[in-house]
mmCIF file of C-alpha atoms in Angstrom:
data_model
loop_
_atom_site.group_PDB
_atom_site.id
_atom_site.type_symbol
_atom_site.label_atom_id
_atom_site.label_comp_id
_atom_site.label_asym_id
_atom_site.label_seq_id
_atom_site.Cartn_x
_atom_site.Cartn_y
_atom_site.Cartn_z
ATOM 1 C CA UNK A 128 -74.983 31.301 -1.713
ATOM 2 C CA UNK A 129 -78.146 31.485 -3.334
ATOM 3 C CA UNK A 130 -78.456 30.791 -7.009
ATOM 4 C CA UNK A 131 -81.363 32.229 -8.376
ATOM 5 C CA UNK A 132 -84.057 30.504 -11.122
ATOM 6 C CA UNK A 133 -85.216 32.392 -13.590
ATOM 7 C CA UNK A 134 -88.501 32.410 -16.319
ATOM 8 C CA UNK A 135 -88.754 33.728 -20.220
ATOM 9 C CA UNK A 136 -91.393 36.205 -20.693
ATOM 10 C CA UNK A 137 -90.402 35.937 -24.145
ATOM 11 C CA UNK A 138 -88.502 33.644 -26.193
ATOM 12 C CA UNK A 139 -88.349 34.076 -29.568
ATOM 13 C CA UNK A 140 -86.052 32.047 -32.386
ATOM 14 C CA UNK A 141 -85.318 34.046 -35.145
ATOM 15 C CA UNK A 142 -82.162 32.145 -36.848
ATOM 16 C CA UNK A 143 -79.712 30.310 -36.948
ATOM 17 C CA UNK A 144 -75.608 31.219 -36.780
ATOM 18 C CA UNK A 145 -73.177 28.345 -37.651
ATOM 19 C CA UNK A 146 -75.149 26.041 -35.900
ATOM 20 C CA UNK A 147 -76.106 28.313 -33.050
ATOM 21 C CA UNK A 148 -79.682 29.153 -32.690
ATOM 22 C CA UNK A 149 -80.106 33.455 -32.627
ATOM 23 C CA UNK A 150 -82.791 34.480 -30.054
ATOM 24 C CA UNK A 151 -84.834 37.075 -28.400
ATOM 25 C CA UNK A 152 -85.672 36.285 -24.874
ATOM 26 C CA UNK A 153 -87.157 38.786 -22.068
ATOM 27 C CA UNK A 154 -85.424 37.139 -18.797
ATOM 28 C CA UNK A 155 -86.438 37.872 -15.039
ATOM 29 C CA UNK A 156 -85.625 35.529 -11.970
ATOM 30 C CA UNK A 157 -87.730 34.467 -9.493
ATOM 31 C CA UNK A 158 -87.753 33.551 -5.588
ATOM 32 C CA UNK A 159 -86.673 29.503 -6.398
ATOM 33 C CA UNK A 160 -82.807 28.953 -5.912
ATOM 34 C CA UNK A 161 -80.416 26.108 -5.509
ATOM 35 C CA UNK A 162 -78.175 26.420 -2.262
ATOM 36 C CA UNK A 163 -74.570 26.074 -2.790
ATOM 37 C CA UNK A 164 -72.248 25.678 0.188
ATOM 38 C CA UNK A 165 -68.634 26.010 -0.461
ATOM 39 C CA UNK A 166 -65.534 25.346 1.701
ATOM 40 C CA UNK A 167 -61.831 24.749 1.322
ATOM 41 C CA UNK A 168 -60.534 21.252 0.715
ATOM 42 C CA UNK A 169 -57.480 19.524 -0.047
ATOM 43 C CA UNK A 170 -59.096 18.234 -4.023
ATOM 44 C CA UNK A 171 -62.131 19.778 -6.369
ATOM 45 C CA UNK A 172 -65.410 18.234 -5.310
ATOM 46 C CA UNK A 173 -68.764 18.798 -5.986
ATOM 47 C CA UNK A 174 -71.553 16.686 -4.007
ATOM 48 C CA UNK A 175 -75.201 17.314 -4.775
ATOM 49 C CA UNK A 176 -78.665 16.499 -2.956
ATOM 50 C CA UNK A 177 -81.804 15.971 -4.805
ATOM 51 C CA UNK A 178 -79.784 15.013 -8.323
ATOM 52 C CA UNK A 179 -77.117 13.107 -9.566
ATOM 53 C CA UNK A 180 -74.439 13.130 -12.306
ATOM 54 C CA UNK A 181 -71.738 11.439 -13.740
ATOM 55 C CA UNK A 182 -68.448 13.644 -12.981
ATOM 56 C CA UNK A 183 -67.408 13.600 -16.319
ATOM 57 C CA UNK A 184 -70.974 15.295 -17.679
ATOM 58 C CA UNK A 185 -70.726 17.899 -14.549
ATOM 59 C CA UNK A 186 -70.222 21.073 -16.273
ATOM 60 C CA UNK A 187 -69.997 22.434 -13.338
ATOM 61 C CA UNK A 188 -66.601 20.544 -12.349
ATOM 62 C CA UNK A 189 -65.606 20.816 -15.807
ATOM 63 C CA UNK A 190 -65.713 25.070 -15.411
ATOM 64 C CA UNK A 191 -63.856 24.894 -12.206
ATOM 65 C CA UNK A 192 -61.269 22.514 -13.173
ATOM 66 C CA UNK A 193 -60.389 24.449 -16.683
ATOM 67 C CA UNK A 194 -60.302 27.623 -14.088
ATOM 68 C CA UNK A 195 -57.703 25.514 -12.095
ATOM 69 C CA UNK A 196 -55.581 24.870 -14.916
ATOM 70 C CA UNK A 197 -55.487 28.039 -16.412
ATOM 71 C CA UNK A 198 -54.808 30.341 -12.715
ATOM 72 C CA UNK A 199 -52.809 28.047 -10.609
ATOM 73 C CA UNK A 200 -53.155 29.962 -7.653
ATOM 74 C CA UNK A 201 -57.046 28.887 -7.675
ATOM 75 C CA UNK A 202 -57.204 26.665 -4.579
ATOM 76 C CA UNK A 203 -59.364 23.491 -4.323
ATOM 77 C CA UNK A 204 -62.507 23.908 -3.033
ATOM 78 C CA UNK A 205 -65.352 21.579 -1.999
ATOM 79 C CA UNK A 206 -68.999 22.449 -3.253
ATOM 80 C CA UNK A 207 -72.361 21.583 -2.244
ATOM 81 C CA UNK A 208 -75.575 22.203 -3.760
ATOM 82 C CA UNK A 209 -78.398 21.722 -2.768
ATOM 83 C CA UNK A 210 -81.248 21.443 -5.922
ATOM 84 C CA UNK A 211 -84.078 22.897 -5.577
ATOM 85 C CA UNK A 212 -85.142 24.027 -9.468
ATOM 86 C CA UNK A 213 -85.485 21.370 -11.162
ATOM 87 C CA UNK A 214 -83.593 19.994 -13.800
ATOM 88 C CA UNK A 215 -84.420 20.198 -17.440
ATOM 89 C CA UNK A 216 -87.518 22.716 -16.338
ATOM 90 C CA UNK A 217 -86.496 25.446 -18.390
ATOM 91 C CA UNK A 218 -85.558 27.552 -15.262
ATOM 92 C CA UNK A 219 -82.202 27.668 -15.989
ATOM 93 C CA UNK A 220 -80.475 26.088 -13.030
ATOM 94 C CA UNK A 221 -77.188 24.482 -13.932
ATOM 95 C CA UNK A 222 -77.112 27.667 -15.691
ATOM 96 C CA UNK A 223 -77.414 29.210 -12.783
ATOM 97 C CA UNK A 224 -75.063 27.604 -10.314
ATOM 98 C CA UNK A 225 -72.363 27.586 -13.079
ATOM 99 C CA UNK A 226 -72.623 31.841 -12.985
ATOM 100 C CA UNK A 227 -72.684 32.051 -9.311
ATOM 101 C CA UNK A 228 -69.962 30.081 -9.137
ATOM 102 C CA UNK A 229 -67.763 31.809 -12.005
ATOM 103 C CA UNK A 230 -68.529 35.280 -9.925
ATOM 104 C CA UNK A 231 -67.570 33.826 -6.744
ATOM 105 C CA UNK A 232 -64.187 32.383 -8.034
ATOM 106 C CA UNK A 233 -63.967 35.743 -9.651
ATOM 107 C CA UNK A 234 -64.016 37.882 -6.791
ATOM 108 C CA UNK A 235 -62.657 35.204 -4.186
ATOM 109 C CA UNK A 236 -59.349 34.851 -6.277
ATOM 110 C CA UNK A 237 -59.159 38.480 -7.569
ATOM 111 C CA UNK A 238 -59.079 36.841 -11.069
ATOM 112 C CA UNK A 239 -59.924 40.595 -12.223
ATOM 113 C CA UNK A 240 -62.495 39.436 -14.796
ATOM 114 C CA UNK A 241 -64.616 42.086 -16.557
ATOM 115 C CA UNK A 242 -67.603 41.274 -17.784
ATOM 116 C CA UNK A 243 -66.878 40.455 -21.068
ATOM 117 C CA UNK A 244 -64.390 38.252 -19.901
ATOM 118 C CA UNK A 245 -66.574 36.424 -18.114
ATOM 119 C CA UNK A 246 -69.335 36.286 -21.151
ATOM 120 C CA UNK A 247 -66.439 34.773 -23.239
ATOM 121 C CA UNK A 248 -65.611 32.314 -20.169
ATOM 122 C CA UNK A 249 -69.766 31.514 -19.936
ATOM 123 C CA UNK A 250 -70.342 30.641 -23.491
ATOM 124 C CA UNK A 251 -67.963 27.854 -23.080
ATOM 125 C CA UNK A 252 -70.048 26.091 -20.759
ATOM 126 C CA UNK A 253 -73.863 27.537 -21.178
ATOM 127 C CA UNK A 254 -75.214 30.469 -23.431
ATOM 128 C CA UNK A 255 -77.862 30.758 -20.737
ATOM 129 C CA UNK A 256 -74.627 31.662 -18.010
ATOM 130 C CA UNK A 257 -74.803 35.044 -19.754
ATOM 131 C CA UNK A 258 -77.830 36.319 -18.715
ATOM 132 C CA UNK A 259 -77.325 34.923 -14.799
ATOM 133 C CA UNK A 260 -74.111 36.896 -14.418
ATOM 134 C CA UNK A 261 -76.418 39.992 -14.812
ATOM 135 C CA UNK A 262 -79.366 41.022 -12.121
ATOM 136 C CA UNK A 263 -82.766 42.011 -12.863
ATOM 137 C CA UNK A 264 -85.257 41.825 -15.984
ATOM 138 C CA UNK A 265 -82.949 41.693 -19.219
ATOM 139 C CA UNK A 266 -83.676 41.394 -22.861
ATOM 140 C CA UNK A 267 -80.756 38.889 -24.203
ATOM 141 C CA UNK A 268 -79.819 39.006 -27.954
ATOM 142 C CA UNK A 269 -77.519 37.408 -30.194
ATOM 143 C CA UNK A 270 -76.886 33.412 -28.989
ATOM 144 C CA UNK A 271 -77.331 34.482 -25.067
ATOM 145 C CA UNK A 272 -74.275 36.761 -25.280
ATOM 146 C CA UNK A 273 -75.818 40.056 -25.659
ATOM 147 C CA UNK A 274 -77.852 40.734 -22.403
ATOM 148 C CA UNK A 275 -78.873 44.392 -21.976
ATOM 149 C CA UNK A 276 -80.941 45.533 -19.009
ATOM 150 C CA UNK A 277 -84.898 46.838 -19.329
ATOM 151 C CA UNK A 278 -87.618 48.072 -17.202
ATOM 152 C CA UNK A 279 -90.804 46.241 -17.367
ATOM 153 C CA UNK A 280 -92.964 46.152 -14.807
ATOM 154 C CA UNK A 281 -93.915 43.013 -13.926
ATOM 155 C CA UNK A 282 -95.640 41.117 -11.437
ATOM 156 C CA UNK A 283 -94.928 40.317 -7.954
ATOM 157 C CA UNK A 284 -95.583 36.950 -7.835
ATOM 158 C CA UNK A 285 -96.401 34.340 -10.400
ATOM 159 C CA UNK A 286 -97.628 30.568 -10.378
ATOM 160 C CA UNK A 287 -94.729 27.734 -11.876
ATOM 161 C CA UNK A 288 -96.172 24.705 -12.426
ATOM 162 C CA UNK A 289 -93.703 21.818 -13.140
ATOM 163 C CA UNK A 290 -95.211 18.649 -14.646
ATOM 164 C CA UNK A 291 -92.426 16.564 -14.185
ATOM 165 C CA UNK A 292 -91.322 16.323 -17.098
ATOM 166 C CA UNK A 293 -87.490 16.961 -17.674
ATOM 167 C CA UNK A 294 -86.509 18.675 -20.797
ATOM 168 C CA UNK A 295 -83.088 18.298 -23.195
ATOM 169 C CA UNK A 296 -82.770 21.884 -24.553
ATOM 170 C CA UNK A 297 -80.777 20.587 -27.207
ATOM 171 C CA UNK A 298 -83.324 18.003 -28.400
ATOM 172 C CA UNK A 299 -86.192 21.060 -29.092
ATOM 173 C CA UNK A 300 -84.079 23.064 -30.662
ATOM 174 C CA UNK A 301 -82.724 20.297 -32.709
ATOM 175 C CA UNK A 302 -86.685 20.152 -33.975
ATOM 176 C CA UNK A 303 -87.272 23.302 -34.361
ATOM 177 C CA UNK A 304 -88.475 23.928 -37.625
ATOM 178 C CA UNK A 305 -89.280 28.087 -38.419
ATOM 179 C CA UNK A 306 -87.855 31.416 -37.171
ATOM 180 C CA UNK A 307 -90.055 34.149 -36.096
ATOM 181 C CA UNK A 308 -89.325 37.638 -37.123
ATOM 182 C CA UNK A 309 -87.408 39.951 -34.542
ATOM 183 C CA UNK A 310 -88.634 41.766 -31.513
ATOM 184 C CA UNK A 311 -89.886 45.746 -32.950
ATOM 185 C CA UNK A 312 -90.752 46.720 -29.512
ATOM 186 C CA UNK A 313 -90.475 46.186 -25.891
ATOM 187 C CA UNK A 314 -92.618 49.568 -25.327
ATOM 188 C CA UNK A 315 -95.572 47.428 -23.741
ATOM 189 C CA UNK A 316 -97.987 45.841 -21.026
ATOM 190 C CA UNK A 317 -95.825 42.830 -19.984
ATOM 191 C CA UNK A 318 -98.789 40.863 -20.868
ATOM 192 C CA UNK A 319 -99.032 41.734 -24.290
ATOM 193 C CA UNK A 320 -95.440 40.176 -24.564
ATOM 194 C CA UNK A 321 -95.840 37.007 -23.610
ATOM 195 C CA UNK A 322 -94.307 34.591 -25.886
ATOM 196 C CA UNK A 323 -92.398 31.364 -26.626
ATOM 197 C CA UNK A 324 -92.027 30.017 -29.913
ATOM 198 C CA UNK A 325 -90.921 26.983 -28.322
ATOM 199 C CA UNK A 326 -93.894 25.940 -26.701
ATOM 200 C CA UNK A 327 -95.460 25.057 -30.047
ATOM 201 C CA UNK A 328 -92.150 22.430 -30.748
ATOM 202 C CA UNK A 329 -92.608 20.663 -26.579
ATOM 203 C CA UNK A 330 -96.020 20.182 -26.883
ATOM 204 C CA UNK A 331 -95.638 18.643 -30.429
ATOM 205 C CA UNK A 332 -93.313 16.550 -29.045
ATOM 206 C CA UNK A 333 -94.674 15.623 -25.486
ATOM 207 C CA UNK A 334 -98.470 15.156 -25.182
ATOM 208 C CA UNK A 335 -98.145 15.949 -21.252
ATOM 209 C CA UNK A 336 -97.024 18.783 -21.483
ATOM 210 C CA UNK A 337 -99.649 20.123 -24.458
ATOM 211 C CA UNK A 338 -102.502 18.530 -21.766
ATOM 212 C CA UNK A 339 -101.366 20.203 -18.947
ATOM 213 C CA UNK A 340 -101.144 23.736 -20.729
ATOM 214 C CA UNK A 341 -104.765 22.903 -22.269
ATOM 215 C CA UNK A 342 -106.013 22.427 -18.752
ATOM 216 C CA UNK A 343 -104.319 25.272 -17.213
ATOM 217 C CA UNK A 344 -105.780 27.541 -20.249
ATOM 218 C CA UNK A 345 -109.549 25.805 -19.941
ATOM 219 C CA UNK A 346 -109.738 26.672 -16.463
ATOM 220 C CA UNK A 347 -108.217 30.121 -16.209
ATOM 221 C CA UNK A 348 -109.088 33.837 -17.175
ATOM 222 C CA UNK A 349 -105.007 34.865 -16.975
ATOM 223 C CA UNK A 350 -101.765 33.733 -19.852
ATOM 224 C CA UNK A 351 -100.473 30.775 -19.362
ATOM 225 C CA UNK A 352 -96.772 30.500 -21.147
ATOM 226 C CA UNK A 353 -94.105 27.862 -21.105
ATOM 227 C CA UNK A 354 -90.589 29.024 -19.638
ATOM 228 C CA UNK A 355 -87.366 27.999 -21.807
ATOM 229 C CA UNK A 356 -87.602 24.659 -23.216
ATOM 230 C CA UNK A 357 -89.923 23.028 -20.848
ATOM 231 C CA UNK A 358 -91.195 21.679 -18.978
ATOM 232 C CA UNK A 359 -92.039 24.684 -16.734
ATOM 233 C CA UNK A 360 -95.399 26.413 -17.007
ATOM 234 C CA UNK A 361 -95.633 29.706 -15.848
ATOM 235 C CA UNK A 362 -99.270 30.927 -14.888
ATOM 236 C CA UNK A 363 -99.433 34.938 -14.598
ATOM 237 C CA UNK A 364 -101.691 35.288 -11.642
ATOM 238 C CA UNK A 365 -101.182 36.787 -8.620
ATOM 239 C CA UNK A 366 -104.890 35.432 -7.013
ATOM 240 C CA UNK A 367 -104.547 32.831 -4.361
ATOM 241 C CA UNK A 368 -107.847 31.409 -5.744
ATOM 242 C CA UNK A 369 -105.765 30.972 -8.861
ATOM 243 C CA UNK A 370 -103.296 29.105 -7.333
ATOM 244 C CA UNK A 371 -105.520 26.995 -5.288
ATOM 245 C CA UNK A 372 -107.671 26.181 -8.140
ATOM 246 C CA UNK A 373 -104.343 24.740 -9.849
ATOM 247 C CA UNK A 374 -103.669 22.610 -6.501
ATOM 248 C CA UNK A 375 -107.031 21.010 -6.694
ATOM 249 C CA UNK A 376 -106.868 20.613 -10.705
ATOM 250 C CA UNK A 377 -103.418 18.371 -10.172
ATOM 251 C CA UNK A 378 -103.921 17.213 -6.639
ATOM 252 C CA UNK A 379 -102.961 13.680 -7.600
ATOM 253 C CA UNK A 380 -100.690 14.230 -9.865
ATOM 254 C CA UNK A 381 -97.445 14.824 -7.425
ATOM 255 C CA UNK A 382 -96.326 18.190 -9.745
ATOM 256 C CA UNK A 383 -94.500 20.637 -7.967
ATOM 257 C CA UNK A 384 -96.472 23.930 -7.873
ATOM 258 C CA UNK A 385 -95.649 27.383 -6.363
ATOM 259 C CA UNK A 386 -96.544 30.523 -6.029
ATOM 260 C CA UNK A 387 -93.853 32.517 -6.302
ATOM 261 C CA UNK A 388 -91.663 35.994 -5.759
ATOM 262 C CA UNK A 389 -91.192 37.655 -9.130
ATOM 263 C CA UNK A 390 -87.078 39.280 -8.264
ATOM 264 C CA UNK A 391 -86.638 43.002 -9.363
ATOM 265 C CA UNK A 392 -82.636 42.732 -8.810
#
């Protein structure tokens, strides 16, 4: 199965509910997925390549196993995934993975869920899981729980540029330190909404990051915009001069950089 990435046109934080940051955020996924092979097996295991993590901090295992406990008819099942978003890049991939999982467990054990069920299941694990068990460009509300779908046209391919630099969501929003006032219209160019008020909070906190972004700005006549939390930069260009240019700019730098397939579904 494919497990799709995906990248914040807009991210805005405009509060805070018992703890929980509220957002704003204008999702869409892209042509970068982790692979995720899964067969039959006599004890839950999940094996990984390209990353690595303690079985206890797997949130992943931890998902299937409370799924195992609470239908016993869920058999054991062996998973592997292959990474290839990176981790703590704001693209969402554990994220990811743990929504195409939930839907495949869903429909391969006729658990039934609805889709609110499966909201209420997600925000266990990741707020993020809400918008990934939904398809297409969606404007998600609330803590991640509200995810409504939108037409925007967007488009077809964009530049990522990863520095790197991997990211602990919690820790930026743990320094955030102001709210921005709430969306009054999607009605636009994509372009003109093009936002992330966490950008401002990763670059005050990692000077790599704020330096690559600089660069990237200097040398370009397109936006430039962080995805999630970092450390992803997305470049809104579809010129292959573009993308070249941003090759040559960070040739020795050993960042991953792609031109990719912007995902209408």
């Amino acid at each position: 199965m494919k497990s799709y990435a995906k990248v914040n046109l807009l991210l805005k934080v405009i509060g805070l509910r018992q703890n929980y940051h509220l957002i704003e955020v204008i999702n869409y996924k892209i042509d970068l997925y982790d692979d995720i092979y899964i067969t039959e097996s006599n004890e839950l295991s999940i094996t990984y390549t390209n990353f690595t993590i303690d079985k206890e901090k797997d949130l992943i295992y931890k998902m299937v196993s409370d799924l195992m406990n609470k239908y016993h008819f869920i058999k054991p099942l062996n998973f592997r995934i292959t990474k290839n978003i990176p981790v703590g890049a704001g693209l969402g991939g554990t994220s990811s993975n743990l929504a195409t999982i939930l839907l495949y467990i869903n429909d391969r054990f006729k658990l039934n869920l609805d889709n609110n069920e499966l909201i209420q299941i997600a925000l266990s694990y990741s707020t993020d899981m809400c918008y990934f068990l939904s398809s297409g460009t969606c404007l998600v509300k609330g803590i991640g729980e509200k995810v409504e779908k939108i037409n925007i046209k967007l488009p077809k391919h964009i530049i990522l540029v990863y520095p790197n630099i991997s990211i602990s969501t919690k820790y930026i929003y743990d320094n955030v330190e102001s709210f921005s006032k709430p969306l009054s219209d999607i009605e636009k160019d994509y372009k003109e909404l093009i936002q992330n008020d966490l950008e401002s909070v990763v670059c005050r906190l990692y000077n790599l990051e704020k330096e690559v972004i600089e660069k990237l700005r200097n040398v370009l006549d397109c936006k430039v915009s962080m995805s999630g939390s970092g450390s992803s930069i997305i470049v809104y260009s579809e010129s292959i001069k573009d993308y070249n240019l941003i090759k040559e700019l960070f040739k020795d730098k050993g960042y991953l950089i792609k031109r990719v397939k912007v995902l209408e579904e």
